[in-house]
CSV table of C-alpha atoms in Angstrom, one decimal:
chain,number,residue,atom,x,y,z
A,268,UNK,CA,0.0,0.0,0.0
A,269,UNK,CA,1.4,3.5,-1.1
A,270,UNK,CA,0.5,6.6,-0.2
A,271,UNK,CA,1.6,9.8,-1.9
A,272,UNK,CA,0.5,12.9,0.8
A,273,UNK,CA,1.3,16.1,-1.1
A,274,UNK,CA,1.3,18.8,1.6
A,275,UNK,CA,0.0,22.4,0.8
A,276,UNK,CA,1.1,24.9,3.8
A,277,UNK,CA,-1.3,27.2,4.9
A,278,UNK,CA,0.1,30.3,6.7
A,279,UNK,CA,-3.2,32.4,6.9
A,280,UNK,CA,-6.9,32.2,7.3
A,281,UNK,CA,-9.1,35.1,6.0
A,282,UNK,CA,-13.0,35.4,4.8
A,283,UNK,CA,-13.6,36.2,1.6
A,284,UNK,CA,-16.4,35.8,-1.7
A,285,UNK,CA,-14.7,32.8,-2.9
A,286,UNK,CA,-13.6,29.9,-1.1
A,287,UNK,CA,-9.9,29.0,-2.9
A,288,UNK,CA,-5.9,28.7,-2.0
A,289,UNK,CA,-4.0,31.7,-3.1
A,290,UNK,CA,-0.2,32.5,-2.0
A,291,UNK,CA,-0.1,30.0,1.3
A,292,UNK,CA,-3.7,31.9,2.4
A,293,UNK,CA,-6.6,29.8,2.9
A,294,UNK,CA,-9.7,32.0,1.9
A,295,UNK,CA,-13.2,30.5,2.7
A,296,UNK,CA,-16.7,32.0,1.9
A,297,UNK,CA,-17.9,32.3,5.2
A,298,UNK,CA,-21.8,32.2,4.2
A,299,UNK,CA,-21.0,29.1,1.7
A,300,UNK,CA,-19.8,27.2,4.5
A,301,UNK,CA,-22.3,28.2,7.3
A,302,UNK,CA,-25.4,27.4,5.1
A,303,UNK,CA,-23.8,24.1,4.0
A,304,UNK,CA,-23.7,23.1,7.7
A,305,UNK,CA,-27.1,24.4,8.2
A,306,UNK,CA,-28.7,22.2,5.9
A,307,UNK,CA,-28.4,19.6,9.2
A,308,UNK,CA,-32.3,20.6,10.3
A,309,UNK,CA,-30.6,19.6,14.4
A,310,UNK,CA,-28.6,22.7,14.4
A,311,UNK,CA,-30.8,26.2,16.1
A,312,UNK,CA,-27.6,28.4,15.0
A,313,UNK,CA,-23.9,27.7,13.0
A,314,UNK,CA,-21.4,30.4,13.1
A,315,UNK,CA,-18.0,30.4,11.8
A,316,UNK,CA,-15.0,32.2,13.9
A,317,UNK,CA,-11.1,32.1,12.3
A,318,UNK,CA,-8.5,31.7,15.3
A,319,UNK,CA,-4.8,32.0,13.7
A,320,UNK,CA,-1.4,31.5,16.2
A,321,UNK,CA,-0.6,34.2,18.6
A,322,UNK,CA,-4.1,35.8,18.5
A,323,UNK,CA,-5.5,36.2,21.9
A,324,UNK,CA,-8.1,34.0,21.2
A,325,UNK,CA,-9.9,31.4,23.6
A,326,UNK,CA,-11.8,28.0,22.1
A,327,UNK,CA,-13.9,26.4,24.3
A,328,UNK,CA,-15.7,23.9,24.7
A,329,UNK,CA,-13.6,22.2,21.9
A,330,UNK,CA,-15.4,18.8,20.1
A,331,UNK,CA,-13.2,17.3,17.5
A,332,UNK,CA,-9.9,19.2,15.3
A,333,UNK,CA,-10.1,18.0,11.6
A,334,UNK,CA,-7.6,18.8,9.2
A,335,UNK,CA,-8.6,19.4,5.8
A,336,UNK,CA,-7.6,16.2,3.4
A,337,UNK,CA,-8.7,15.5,-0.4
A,338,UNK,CA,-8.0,12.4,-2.6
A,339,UNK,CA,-6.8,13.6,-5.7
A,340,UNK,CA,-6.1,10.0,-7.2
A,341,UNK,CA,-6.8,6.4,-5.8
A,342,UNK,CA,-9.5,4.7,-4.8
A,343,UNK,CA,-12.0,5.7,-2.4
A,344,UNK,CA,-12.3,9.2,-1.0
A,345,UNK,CA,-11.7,10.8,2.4
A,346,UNK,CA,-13.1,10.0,5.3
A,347,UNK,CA,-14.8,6.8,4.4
A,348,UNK,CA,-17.9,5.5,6.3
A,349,UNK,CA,-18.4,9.1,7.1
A,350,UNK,CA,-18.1,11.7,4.1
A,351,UNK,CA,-17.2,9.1,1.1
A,352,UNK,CA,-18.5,5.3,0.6
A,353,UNK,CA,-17.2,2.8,2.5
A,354,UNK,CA,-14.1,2.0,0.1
A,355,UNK,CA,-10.5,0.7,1.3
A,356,UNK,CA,-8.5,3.9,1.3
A,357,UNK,CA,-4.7,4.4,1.9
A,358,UNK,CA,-3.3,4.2,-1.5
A,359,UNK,CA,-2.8,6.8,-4.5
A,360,UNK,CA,-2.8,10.5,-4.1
A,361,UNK,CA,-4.3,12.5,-1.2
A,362,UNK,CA,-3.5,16.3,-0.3
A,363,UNK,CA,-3.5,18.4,2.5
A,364,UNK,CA,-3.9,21.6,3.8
A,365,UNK,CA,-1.1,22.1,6.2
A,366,UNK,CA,-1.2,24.6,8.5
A,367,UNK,CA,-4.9,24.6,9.0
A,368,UNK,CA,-7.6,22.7,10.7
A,369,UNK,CA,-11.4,22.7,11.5
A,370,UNK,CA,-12.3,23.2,15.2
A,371,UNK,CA,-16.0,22.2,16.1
A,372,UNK,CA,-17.4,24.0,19.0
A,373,UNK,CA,-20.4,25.3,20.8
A,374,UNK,CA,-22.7,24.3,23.6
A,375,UNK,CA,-21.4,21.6,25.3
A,376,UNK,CA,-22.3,17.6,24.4
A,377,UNK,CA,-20.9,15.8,27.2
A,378,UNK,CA,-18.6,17.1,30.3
A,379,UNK,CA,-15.6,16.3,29.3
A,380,UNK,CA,-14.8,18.8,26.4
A,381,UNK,CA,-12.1,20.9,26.5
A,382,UNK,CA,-10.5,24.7,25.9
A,383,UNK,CA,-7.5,25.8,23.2
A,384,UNK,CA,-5.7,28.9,23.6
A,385,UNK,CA,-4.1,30.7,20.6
A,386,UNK,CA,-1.4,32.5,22.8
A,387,UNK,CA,-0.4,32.3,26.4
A,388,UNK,CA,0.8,29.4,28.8
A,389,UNK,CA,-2.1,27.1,27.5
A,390,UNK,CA,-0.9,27.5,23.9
A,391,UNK,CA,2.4,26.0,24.7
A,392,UNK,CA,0.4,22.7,25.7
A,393,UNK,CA,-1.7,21.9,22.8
A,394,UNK,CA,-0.2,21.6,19.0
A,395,UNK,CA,-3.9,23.5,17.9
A,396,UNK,CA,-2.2,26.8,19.2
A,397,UNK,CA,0.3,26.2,16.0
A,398,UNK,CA,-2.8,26.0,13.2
A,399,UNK,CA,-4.9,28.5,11.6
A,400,UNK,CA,-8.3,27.6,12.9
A,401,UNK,CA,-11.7,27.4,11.3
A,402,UNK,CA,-14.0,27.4,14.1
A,403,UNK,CA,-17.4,25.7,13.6
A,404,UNK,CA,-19.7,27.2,16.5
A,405,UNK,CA,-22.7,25.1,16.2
A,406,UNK,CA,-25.6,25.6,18.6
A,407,UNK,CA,-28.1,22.6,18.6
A,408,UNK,CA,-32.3,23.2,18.7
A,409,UNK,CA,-33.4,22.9,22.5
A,410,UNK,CA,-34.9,19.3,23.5
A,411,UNK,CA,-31.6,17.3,21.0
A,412,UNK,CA,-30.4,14.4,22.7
A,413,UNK,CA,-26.5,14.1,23.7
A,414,UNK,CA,-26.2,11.6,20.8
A,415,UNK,CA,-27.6,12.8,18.3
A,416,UNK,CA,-26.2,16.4,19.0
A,417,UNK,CA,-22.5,14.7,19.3
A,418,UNK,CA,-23.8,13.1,15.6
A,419,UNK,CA,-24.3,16.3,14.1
A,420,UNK,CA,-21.3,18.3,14.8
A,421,UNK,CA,-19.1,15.3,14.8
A,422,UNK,CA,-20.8,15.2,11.3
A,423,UNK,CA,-20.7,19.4,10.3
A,424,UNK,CA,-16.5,19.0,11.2
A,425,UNK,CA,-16.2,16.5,8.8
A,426,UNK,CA,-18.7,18.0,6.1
A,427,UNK,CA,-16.3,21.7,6.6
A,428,UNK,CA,-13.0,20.0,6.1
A,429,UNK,CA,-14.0,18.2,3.4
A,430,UNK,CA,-15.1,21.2,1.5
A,431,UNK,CA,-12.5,23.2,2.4
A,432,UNK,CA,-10.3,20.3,1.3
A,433,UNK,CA,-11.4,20.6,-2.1
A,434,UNK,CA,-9.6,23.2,-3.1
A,435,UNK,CA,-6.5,21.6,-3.3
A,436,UNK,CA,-7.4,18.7,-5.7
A,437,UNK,CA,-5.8,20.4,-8.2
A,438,UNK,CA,-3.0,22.1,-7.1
A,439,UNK,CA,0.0,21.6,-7.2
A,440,UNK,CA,1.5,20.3,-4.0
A,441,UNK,CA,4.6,22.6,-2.2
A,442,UNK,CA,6.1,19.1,-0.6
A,443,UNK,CA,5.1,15.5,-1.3
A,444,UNK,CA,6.0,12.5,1.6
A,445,UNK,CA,5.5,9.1,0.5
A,446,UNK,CA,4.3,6.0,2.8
A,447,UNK,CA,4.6,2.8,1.7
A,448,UNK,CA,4.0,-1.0,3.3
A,449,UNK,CA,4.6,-3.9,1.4
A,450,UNK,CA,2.4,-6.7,1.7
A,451,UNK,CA,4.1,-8.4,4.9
A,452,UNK,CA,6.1,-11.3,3.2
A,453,UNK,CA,7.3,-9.2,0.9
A,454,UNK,CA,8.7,-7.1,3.7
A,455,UNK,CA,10.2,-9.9,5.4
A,456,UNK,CA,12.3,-10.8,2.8
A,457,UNK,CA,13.1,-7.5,1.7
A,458,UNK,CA,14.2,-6.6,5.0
A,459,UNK,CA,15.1,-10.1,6.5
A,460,UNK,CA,17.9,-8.7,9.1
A,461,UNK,CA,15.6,-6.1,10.3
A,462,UNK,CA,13.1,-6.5,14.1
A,463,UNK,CA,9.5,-6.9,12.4
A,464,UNK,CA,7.4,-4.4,14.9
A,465,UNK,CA,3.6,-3.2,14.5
A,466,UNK,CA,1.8,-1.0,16.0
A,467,UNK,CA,-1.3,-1.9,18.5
A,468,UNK,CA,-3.6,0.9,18.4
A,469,UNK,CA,-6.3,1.3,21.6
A,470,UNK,CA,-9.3,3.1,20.2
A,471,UNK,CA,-11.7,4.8,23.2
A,472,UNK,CA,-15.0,2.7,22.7
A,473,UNK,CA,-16.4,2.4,26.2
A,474,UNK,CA,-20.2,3.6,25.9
A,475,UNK,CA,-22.0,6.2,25.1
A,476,UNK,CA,-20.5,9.4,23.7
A,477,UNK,CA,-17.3,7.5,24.1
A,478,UNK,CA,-16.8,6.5,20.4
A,479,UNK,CA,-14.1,6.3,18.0
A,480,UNK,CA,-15.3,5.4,14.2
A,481,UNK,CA,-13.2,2.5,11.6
A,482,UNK,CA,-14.6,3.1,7.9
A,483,UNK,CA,-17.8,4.4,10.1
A,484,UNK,CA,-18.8,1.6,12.4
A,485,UNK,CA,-18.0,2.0,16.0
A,486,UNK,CA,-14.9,0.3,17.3
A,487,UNK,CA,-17.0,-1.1,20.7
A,488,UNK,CA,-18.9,-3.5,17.6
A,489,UNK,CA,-15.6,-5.1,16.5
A,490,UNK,CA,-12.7,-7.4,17.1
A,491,UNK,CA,-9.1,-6.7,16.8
A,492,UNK,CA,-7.9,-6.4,13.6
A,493,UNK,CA,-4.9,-5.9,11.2
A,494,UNK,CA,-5.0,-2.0,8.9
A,495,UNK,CA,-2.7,-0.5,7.0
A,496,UNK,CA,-1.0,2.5,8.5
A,497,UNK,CA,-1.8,4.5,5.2
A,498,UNK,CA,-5.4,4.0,5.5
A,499,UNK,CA,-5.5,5.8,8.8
A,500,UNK,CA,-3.4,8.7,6.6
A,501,UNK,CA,-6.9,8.3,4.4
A,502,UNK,CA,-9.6,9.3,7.5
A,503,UNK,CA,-10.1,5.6,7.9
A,504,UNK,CA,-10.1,6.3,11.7
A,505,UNK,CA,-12.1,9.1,13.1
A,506,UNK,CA,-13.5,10.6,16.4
A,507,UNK,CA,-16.9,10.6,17.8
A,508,UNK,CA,-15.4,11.6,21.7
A,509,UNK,CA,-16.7,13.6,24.3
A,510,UNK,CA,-13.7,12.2,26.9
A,511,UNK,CA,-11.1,14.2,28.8
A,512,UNK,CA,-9.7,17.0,26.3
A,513,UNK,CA,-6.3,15.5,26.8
A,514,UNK,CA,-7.2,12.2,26.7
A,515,UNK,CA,-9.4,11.7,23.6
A,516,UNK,CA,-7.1,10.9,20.0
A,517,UNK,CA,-9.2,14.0,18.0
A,518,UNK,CA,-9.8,12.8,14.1
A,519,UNK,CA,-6.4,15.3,13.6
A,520,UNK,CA,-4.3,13.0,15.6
A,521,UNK,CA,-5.4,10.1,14.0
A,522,UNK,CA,-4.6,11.6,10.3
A,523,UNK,CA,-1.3,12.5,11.7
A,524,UNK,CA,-0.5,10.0,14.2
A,525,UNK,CA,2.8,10.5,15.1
A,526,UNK,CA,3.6,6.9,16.1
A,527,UNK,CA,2.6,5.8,12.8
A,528,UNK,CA,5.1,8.7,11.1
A,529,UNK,CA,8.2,8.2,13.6
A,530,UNK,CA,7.7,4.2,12.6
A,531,UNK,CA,7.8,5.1,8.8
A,532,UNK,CA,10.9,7.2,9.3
A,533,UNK,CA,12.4,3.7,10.8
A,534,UNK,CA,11.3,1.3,8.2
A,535,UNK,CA,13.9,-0.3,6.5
A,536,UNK,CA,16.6,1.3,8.7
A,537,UNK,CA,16.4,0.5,12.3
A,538,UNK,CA,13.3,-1.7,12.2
A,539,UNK,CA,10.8,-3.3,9.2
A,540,UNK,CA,7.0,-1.9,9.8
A,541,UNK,CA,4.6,-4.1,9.7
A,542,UNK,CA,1.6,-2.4,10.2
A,543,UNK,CA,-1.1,-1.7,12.5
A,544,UNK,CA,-3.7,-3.7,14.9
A,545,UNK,CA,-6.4,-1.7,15.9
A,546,UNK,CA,-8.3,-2.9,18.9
A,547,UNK,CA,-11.1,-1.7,21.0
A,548,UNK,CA,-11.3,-0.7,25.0
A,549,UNK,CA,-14.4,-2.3,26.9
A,550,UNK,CA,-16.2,-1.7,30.4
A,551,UNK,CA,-16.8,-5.2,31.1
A,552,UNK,CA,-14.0,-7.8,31.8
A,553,UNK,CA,-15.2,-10.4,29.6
A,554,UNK,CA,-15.1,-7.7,26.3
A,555,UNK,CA,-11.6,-6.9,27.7
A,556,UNK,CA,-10.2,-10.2,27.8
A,557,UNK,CA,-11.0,-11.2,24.7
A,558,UNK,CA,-10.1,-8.1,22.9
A,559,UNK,CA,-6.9,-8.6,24.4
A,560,UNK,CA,-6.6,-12.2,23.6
A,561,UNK,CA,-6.9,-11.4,19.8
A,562,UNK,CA,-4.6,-8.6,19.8
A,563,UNK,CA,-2.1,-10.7,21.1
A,564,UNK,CA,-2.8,-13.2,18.6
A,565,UNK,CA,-2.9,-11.6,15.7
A,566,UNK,CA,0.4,-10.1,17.1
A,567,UNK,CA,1.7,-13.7,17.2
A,568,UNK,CA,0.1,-14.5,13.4
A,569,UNK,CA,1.7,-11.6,12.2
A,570,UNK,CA,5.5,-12.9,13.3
A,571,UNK,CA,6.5,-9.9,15.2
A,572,UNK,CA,9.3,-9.2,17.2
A,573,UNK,CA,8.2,-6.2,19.0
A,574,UNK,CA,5.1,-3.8,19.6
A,575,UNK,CA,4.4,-0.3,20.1
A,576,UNK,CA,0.9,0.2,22.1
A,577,UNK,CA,-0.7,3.8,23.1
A,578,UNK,CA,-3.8,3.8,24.9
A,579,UNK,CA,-7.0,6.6,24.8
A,580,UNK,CA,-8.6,7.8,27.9
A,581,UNK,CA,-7.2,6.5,31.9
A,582,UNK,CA,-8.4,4.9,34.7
A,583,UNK,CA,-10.4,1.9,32.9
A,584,UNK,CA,-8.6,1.8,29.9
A,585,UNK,CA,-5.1,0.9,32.0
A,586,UNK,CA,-6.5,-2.5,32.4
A,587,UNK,CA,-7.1,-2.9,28.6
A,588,UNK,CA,-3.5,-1.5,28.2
A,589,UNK,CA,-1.8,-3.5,30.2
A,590,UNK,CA,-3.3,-6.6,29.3
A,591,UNK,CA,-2.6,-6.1,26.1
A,592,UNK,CA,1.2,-5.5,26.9
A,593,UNK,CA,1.3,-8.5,29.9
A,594,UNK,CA,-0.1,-11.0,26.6
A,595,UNK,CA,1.8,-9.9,24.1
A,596,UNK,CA,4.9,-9.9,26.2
A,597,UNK,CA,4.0,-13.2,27.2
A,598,UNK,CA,4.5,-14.6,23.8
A,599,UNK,CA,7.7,-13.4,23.4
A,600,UNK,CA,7.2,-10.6,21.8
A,601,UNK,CA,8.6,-7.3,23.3
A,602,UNK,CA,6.5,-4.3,23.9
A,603,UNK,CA,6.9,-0.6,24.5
A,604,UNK,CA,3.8,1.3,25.8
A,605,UNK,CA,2.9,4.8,25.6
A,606,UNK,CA,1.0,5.6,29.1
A,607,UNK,CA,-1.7,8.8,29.6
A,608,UNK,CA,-0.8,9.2,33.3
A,609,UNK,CA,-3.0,11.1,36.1
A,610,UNK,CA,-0.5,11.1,39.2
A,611,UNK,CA,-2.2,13.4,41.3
A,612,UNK,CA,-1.8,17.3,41.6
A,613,UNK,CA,1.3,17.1,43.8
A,614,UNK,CA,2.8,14.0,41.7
A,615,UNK,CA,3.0,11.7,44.3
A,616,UNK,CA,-0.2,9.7,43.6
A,617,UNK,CA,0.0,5.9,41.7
A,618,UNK,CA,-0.2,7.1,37.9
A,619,UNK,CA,-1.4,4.4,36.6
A,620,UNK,CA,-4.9,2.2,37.4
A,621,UNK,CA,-3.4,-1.2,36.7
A,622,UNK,CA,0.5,-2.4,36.4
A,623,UNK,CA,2.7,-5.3,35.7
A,624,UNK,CA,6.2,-6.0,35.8
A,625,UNK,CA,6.3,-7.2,32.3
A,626,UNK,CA,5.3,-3.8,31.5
A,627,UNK,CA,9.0,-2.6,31.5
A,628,UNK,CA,9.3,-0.2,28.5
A,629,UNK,CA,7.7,2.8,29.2
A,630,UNK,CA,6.9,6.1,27.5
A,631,UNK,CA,4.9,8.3,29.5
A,632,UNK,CA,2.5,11.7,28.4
A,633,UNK,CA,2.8,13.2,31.3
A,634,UNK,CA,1.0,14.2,34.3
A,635,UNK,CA,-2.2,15.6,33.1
A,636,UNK,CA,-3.4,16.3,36.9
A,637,UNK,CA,-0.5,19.5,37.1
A,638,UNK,CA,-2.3,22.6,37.2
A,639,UNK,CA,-2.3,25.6,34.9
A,640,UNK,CA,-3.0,29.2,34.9
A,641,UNK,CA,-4.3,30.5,31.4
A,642,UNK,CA,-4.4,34.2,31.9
A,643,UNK,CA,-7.5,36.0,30.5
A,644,UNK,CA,-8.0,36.1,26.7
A,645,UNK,CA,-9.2,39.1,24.2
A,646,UNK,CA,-11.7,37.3,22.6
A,647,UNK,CA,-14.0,33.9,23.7
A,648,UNK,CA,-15.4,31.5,20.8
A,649,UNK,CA,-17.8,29.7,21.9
A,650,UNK,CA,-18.8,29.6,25.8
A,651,UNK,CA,-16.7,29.9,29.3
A,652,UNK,CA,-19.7,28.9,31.3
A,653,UNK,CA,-18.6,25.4,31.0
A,654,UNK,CA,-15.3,25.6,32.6
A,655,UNK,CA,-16.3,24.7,35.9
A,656,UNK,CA,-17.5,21.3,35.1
A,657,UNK,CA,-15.0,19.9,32.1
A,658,UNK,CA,-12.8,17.6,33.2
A,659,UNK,CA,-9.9,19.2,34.8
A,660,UNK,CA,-11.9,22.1,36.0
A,661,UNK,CA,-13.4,22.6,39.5
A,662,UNK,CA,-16.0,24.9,41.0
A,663,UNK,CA,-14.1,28.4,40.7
A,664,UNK,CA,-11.9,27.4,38.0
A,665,UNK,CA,-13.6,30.3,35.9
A,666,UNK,CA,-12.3,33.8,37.8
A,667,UNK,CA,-14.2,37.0,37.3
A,668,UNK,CA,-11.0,38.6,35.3
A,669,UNK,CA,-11.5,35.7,32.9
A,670,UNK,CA,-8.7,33.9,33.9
A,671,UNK,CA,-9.0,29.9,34.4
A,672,UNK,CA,-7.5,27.2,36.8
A,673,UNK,CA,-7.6,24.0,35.6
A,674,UNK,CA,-5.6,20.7,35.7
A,675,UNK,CA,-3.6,20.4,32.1
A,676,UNK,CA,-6.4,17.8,31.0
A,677,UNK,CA,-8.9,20.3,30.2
A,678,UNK,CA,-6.6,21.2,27.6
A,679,UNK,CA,-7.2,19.9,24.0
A,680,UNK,CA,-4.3,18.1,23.1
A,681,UNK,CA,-2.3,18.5,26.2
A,682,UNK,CA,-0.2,15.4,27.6
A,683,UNK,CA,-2.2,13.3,24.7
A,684,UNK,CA,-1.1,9.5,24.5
A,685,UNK,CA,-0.1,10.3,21.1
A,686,UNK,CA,2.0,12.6,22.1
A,687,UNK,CA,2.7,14.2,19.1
A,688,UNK,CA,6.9,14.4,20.7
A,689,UNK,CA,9.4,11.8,19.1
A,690,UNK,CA,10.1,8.0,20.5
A,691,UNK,CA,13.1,7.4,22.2
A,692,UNK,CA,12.5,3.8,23.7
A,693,UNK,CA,13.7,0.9,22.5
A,694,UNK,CA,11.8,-2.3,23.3
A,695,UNK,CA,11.8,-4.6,21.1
């Protein structure tokens, strides 16, 4: 499977009567764009807000961050399951504006959403800071149920990058990357002195509002299973979460998941890629056990030598993650996991809900339970009033100057599993 990913940098945002890509500016017809997502008959009110690095600017609460994509050759089309019909992405041409992304917004779905600041302390914590940001603020008509309200902007996100997206199938890109996995006996032989290592990928599937999407079916209705790390590239993978701002993969991390990227850079050098297993994290110990089971199986099928495994979301999901690592490791196949720690304010607390010795090749995101101070902002999109009750904020988080203290999970982005920092372990 290749993948050609032809990378047009954005370095501006501005409205204007024709949506199009001129000079590394991204100019979008703010009224085309508003009364395409208003054709969704859930929504009472859709604004559009542009929020561009450095600008003293406050999103909150924050949904899902999108970055634009279009496939410009290959089968299939972006975001699969979702936007385009359900066909196996991951090869031929796709480009992408780089630079940019779309930020869905507005009145809260679940509790759990989070803030991004432009400028500040906050910005340093979340890569969104870096982007120029469509904002999406999308208020829903009164009586809407938490699902289908999380349906329809997780929807109006991917409808807004998509057409943004669009205007680069025809240009020309300014850098092209190629990705390429070779059917898995081919790359043995090819590269027969080499560690074969995949990548296990934990989805966050555990309930309601707690949803992560494969070629658009929900990750809690399936087993295990072996992709190709291009198809992800493709929008294969998407989010439907309403967990901890930090802890939740948004559908940007999964198109540039940086696991996936550092492992490419490695292939054929200090290790052969093999691909990815996706599996799914469950409430009940039964689902957990056997999703574990065939992870580590299909790690054994596959001949590997060592694994890379992040997790999405804490507490419950440690289980699933160290299972996954105790079973694989168990069949003689070295792992490395990427942790998403919550250690207590002062540090001192057990970071993890579940351990094991054989779990002995750590790289850690952080303490998300440190606390932040993001200093009062020019300009609000979307709505403070929720800051008290998101996940890392506390009654009085929200002061009257407009300054917030929160724990750095409330942050979109902020000590994510992913990461988005370089690998340094070495466990396999």
């Amino acid at each position: 499977m290749r993948l050609e990913l032809g990378y047009l940098f954005i370095e501006d945002v501005q409205f204007a009567e024709e949506t199009k890509l001129e000079n590394k500016t991204l100019y979008v017809n703010k009224n085309e764009l508003v009364n395409l997502i208003k054709e969704d008959e859930h929504f009472e009110k859709v604004d559009l807000e542009l929020a561009r690095p450095g600008e003293s600017i406050r999103i909150t609460p924050v949904k899902d961050v999108i970055e634009p994509r279009v496939k410009v050759e290959g089968p299939g089309g972006i975001f699969p399951g979702m936007i385009s019909k359900v066909d196996t992405v991951g090869s031929g041409k796709t480009n992408v504006l780089k630079g940019c992304a779309v930020v869905t917004a507005g009145k809260i779905v679940g509790f759990q959403e989070g803030i991004i600041d432009m400028t500040g302390p906050g910005a340093d914590y979340t890569p969104f800071s870096k982007l120029n940001n469509i904002v999406l603020v999308c208020e829903p008509k009164e009586g809407l149920k938490q699902h289908e309200h999380e349906r329809a902007l997780r929807m109006a996100g991917f409808k807004a990058a998509t057409y943004l997206g669009e205007v680069a199938k025809n240009l020309t890109p300014d850098e092209v990357e190629i990705f390429e996995t070779e059917p898995m006996l081919e790359s043995i032989n090819k590269y027969p002195e080499l560690p074969k290592v995949a990548y296990v990928q934990m989805l966050q599937s555990q309930g309601l509002l707690h949803d992560t999407y494969v070629y658009g079916v929900d990750a809690k209705e399936s087993l295990p299973t072996i992709i190709y790390p291009t198809e992800i590239m493709d929008g294969a993978i998407v989010s439907g979460n309403c967990v901890s701002a930090c802890d939740k993969n948004t559908t940007y991390h999964h198109l540039n998941n940086p696991v996936v990227k550092d492992l490419f850079a490695k292939h054929g050098k200090e290790l052969n890629f093999i691909g990815v297993i996706i599996t799914n994290e469950n409430v009940y110990l039964a689902d957990k056990e056997r999703s574990s089971n065939w992870t580590a199986k299909l790690a054994e099928f596959l001949g590997l030598d060592g694994v890379l495994i992040s997790q999405e979301g804490f507490g419950n999901p440690d289980t699933d993650l160290i299972m996954n690592c105790k079973k694989i490791e168990q069949k003689g196949i070295k792992t490395v996991i990427i942790t998403d720690e919550y250690a207590g304010r002062d540090g001192a607390s057990q970071s993890l809900a579940d351990a094991d010795p054989l779990a002995n090749a750590v790289v850690t995101g952080g303490n998300a339970n440190e606390v932040i101070t993001l200093p009062p902002m020019d300009k609000i999109i979307g709505d403070t009033s929720y800051v008290d009750t998101i996940a890392g904020g506390f009654d009085g988080s929200l002061k009257e100057d407009g300054s917030i203290v929160v724990e750095l999970q409330a942050i979109t982005g902020a000590t994510n599993e992913l990461g988005f920092n370089k690998l340094t372990a070495k466990g396999y």
